[in-house]
mmCIF file of C-alpha atoms in Angstrom:
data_model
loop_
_atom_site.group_PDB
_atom_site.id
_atom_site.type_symbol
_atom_site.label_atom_id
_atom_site.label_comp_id
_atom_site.label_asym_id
_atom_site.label_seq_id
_atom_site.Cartn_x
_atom_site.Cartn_y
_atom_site.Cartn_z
ATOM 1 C CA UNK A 1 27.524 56.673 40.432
ATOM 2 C CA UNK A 2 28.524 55.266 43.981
ATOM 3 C CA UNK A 3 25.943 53.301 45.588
ATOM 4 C CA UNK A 4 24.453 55.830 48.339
ATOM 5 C CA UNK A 5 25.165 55.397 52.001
ATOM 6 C CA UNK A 6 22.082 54.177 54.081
ATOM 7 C CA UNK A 7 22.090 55.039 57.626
ATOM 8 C CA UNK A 8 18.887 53.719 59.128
ATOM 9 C CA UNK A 9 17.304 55.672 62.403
ATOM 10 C CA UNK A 10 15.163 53.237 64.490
ATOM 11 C CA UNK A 11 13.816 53.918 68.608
ATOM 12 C CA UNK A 12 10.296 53.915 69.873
ATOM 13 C CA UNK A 13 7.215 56.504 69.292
ATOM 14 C CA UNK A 14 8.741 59.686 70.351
ATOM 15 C CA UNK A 15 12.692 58.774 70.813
ATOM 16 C CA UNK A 16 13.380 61.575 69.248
ATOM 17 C CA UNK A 17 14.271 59.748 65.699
ATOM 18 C CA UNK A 18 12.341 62.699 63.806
ATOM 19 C CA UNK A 19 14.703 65.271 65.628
ATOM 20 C CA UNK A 20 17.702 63.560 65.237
ATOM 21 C CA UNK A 21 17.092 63.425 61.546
ATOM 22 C CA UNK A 22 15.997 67.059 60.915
ATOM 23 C CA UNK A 23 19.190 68.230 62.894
ATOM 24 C CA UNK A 24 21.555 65.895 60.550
ATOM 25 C CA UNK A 25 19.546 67.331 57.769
ATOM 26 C CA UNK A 26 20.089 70.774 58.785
ATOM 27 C CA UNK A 27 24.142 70.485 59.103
ATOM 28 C CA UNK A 28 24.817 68.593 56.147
ATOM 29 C CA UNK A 29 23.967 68.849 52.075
ATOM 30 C CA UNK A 30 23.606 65.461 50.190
ATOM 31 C CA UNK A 31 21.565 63.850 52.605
ATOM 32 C CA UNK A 32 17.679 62.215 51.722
ATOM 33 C CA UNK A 33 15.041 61.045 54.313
ATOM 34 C CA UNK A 34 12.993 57.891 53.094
ATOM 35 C CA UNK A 35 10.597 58.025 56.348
ATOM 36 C CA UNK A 36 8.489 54.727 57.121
ATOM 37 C CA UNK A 37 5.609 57.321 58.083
ATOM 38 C CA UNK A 38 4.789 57.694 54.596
ATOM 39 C CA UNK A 39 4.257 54.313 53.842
ATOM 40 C CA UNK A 40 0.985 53.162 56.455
ATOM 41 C CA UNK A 41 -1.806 51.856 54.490
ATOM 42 C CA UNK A 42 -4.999 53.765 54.114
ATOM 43 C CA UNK A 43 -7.488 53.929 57.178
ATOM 44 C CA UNK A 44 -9.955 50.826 56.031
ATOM 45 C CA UNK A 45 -6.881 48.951 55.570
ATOM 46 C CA UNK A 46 -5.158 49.195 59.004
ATOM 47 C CA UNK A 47 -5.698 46.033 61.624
ATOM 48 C CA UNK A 48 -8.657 46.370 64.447
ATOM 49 C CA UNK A 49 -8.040 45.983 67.860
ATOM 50 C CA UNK A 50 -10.894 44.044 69.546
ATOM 51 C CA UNK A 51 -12.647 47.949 70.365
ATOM 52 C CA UNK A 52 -12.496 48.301 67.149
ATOM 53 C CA UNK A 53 -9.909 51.092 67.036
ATOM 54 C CA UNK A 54 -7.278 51.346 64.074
ATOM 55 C CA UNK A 55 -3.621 49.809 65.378
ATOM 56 C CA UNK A 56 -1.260 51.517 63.276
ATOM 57 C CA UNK A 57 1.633 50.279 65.591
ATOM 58 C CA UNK A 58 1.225 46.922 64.058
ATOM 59 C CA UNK A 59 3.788 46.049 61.262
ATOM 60 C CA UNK A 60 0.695 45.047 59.323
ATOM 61 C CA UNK A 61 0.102 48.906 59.336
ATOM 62 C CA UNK A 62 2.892 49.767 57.165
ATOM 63 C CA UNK A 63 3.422 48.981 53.683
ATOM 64 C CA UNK A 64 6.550 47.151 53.526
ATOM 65 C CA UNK A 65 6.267 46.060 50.451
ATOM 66 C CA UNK A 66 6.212 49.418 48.751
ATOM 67 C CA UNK A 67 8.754 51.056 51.169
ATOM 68 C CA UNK A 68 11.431 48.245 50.003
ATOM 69 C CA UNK A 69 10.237 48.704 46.066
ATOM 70 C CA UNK A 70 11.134 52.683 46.855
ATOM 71 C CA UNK A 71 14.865 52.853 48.936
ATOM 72 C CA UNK A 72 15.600 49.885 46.008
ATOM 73 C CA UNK A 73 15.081 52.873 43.587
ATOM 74 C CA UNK A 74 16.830 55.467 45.602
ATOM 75 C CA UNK A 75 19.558 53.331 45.763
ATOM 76 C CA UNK A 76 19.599 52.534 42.241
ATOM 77 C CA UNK A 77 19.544 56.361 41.670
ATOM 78 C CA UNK A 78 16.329 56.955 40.986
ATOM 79 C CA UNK A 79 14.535 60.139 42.653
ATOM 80 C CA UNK A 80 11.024 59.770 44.355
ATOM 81 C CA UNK A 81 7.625 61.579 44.571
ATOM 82 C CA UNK A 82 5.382 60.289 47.459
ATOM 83 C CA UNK A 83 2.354 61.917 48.923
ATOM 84 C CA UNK A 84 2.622 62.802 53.000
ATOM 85 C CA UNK A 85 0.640 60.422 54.874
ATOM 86 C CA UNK A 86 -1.731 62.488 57.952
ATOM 87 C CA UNK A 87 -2.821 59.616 59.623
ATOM 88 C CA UNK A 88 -6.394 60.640 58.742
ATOM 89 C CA UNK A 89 -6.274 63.747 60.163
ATOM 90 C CA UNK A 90 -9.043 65.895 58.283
ATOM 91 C CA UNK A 91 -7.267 69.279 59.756
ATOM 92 C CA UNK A 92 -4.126 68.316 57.905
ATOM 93 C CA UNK A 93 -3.032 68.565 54.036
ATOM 94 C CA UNK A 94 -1.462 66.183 52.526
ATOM 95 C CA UNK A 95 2.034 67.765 50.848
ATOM 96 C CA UNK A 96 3.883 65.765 47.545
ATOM 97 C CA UNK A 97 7.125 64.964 48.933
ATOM 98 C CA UNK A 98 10.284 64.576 46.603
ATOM 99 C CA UNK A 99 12.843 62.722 47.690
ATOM 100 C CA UNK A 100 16.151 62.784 45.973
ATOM 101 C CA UNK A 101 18.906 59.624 45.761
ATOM 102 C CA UNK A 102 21.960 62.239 46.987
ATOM 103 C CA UNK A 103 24.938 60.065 48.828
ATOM 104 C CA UNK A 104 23.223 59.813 52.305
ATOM 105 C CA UNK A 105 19.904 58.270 52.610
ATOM 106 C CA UNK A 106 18.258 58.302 56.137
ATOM 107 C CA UNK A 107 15.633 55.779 56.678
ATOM 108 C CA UNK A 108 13.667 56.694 59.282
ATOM 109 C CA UNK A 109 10.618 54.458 61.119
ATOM 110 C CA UNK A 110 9.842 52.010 63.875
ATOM 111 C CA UNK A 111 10.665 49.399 62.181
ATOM 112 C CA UNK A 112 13.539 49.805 59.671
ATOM 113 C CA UNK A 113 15.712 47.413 61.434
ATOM 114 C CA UNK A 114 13.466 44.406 62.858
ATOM 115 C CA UNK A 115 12.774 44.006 59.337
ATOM 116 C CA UNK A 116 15.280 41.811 57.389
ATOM 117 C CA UNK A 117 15.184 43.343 53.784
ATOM 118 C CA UNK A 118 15.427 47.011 54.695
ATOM 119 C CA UNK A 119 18.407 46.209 57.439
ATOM 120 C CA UNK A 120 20.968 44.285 54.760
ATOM 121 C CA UNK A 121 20.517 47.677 53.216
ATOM 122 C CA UNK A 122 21.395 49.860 55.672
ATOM 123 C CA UNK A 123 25.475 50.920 56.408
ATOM 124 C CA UNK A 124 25.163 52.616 60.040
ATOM 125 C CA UNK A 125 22.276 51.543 61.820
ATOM 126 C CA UNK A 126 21.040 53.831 64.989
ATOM 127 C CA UNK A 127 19.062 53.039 67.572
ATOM 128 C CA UNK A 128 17.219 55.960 69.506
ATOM 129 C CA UNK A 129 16.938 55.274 73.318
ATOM 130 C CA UNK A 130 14.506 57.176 75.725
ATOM 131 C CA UNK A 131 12.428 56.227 79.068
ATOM 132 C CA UNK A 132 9.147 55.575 78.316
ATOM 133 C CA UNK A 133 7.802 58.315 80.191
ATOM 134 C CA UNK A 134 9.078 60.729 77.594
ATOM 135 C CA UNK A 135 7.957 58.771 74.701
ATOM 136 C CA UNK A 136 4.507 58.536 76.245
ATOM 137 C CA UNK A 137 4.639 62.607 77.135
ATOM 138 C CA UNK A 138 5.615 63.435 74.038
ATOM 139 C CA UNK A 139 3.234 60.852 71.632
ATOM 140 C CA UNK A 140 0.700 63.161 73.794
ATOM 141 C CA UNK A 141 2.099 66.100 72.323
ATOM 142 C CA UNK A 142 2.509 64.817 69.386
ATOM 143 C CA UNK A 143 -0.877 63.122 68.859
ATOM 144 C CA UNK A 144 -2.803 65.846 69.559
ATOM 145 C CA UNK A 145 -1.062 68.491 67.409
ATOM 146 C CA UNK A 146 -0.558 66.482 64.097
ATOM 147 C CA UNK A 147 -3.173 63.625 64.200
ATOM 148 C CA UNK A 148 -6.534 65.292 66.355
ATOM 149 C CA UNK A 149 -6.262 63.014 69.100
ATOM 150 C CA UNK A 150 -7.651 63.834 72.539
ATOM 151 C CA UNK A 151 -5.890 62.383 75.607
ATOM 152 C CA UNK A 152 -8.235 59.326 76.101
ATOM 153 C CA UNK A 153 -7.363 58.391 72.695
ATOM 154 C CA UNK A 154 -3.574 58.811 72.632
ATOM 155 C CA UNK A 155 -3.336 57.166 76.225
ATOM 156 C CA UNK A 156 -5.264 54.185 75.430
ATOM 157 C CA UNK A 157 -2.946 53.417 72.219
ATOM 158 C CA UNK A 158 -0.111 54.015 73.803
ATOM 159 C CA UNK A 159 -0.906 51.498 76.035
ATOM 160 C CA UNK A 160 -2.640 48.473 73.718
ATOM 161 C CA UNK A 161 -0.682 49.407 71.100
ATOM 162 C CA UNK A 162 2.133 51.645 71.079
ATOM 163 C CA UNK A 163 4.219 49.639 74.329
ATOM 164 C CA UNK A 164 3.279 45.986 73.120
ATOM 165 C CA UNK A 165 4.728 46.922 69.398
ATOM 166 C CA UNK A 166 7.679 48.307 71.376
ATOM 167 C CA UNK A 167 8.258 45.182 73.920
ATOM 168 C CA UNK A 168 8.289 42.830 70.374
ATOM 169 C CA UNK A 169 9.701 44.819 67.586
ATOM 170 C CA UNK A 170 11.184 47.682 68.191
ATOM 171 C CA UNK A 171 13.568 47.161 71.763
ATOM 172 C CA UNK A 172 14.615 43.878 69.773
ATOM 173 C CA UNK A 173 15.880 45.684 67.413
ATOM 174 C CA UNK A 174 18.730 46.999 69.592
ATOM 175 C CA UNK A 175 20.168 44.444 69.161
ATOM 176 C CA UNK A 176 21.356 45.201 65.330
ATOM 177 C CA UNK A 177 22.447 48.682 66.208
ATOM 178 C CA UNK A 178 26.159 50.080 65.343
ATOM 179 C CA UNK A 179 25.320 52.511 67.973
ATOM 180 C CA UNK A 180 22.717 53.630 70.489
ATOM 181 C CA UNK A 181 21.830 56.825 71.376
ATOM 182 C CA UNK A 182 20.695 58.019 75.093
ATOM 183 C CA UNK A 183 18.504 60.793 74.542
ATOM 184 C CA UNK A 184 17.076 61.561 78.287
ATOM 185 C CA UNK A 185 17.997 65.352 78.279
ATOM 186 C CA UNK A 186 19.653 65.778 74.855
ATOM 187 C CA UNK A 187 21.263 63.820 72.104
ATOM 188 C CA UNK A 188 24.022 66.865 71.179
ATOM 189 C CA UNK A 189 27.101 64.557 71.804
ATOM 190 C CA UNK A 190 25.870 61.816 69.681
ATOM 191 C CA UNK A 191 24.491 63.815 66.766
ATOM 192 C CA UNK A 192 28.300 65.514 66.954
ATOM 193 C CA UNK A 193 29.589 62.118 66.757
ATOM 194 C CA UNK A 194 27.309 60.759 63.986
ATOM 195 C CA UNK A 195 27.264 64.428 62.034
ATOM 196 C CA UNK A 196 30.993 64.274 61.671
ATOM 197 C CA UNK A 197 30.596 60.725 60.905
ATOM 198 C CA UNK A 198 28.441 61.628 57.710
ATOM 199 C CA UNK A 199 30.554 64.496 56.858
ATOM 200 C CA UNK A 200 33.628 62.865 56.398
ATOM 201 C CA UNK A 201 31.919 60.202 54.194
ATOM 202 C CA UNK A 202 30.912 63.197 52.048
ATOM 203 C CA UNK A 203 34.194 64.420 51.531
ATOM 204 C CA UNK A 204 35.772 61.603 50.689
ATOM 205 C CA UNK A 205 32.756 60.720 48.275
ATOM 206 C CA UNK A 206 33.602 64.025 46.325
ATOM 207 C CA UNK A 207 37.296 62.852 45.994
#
């Protein structure tokens, strides 16, 4: 078996790296997502802010450790079973997730390429790139939909903890991209570009 390709997906809290993914998913067979979101650590566990208010923008909130032990047996060839994390949301079900080690993996999160160990992994690494004033309009969105946040709430971590995770982990990690992607209206030419990318690697994986 050839080792799989990694491609890892990296931008701030509503860049649009969830999109991008589920389009590439959507055009191509053989591809996996091994998402970061999965992998926070249970409520009691997650670092206090001094209001006492969960941060689950710190990398403290994620379990590394576990999301490393995981792509290490996707790569290996191993398939996965994870349970969906809902960010405590009581109005949300948690689903079993499967995940599959086909020839593309996507690794998708925050912070897939600050850290080391996941980013000598990864083969093409992509870095979403949006103004903050659609990140912050659509974490709103977002946040209220899928987690049961009201407005207070989402504004107040987006600003003590969503932009200070950004300004030290996340726009750093620019800096290890293969290529960055401008998504201020759309992202179509890109995900062309990286789609045709993928399925030419495919092909010539068949051969």
């Amino acid at each position: 078996m050839n080792k799989p390709f990694i491609v890892g997906i990296t931008g701030g809290s509503g860049s649009g790296k969830t999109t991008f993914t589920k389009k590439l998913v959507e055009d191509l067979s053989g591809l996996s997502v091994h998402s970061m979101d999965n992998y926070y650590k249970e409520i009691d566990k997650q670092p206090i802010d001094k209001n006492e208010i969960e941060n689950f923008d710190q990398l403290e909130s994620v379990d590394i450790d576990k999301y490393v032990k995981d792509l290490k047996k996707l790569i290996s060839g191993e398939s996965l079973e994870i349970d969906e994390y809902t960010f405590n949301n009581k109005k949300s079900i948690s689903q079993r997730i499967k995940i599959e080690s086909n020839p593309i993996i996507l690794l998708e999160g925050i912070f897939v390429l600050y850290v080391k160990r996941i980013r000598e992994q990864i083969n093409l690494k992509l870095y979403m790139e949006t103004p903050d004033y659609l990140r912050m309009s659509r974490r709103i969105t977002r946040d209220a939909e899928e987690r049961g946040y009201n407005l207070k709430d989402v504004l107040y971590r987006y600003q003590y903890h969503v932009t200070p995770t950004f300004k030290s982990y996340i726009e750093p990690s620019k800096e290890w991209a293969d290529l960055i992607i401008p998504n201020y209206s759309d992202f179509d030419t890109a995900l062309f570009v990286v789609r045709t990318f993928l399925h030419q690697h495919l092909l010539d994986n068949r051969k």
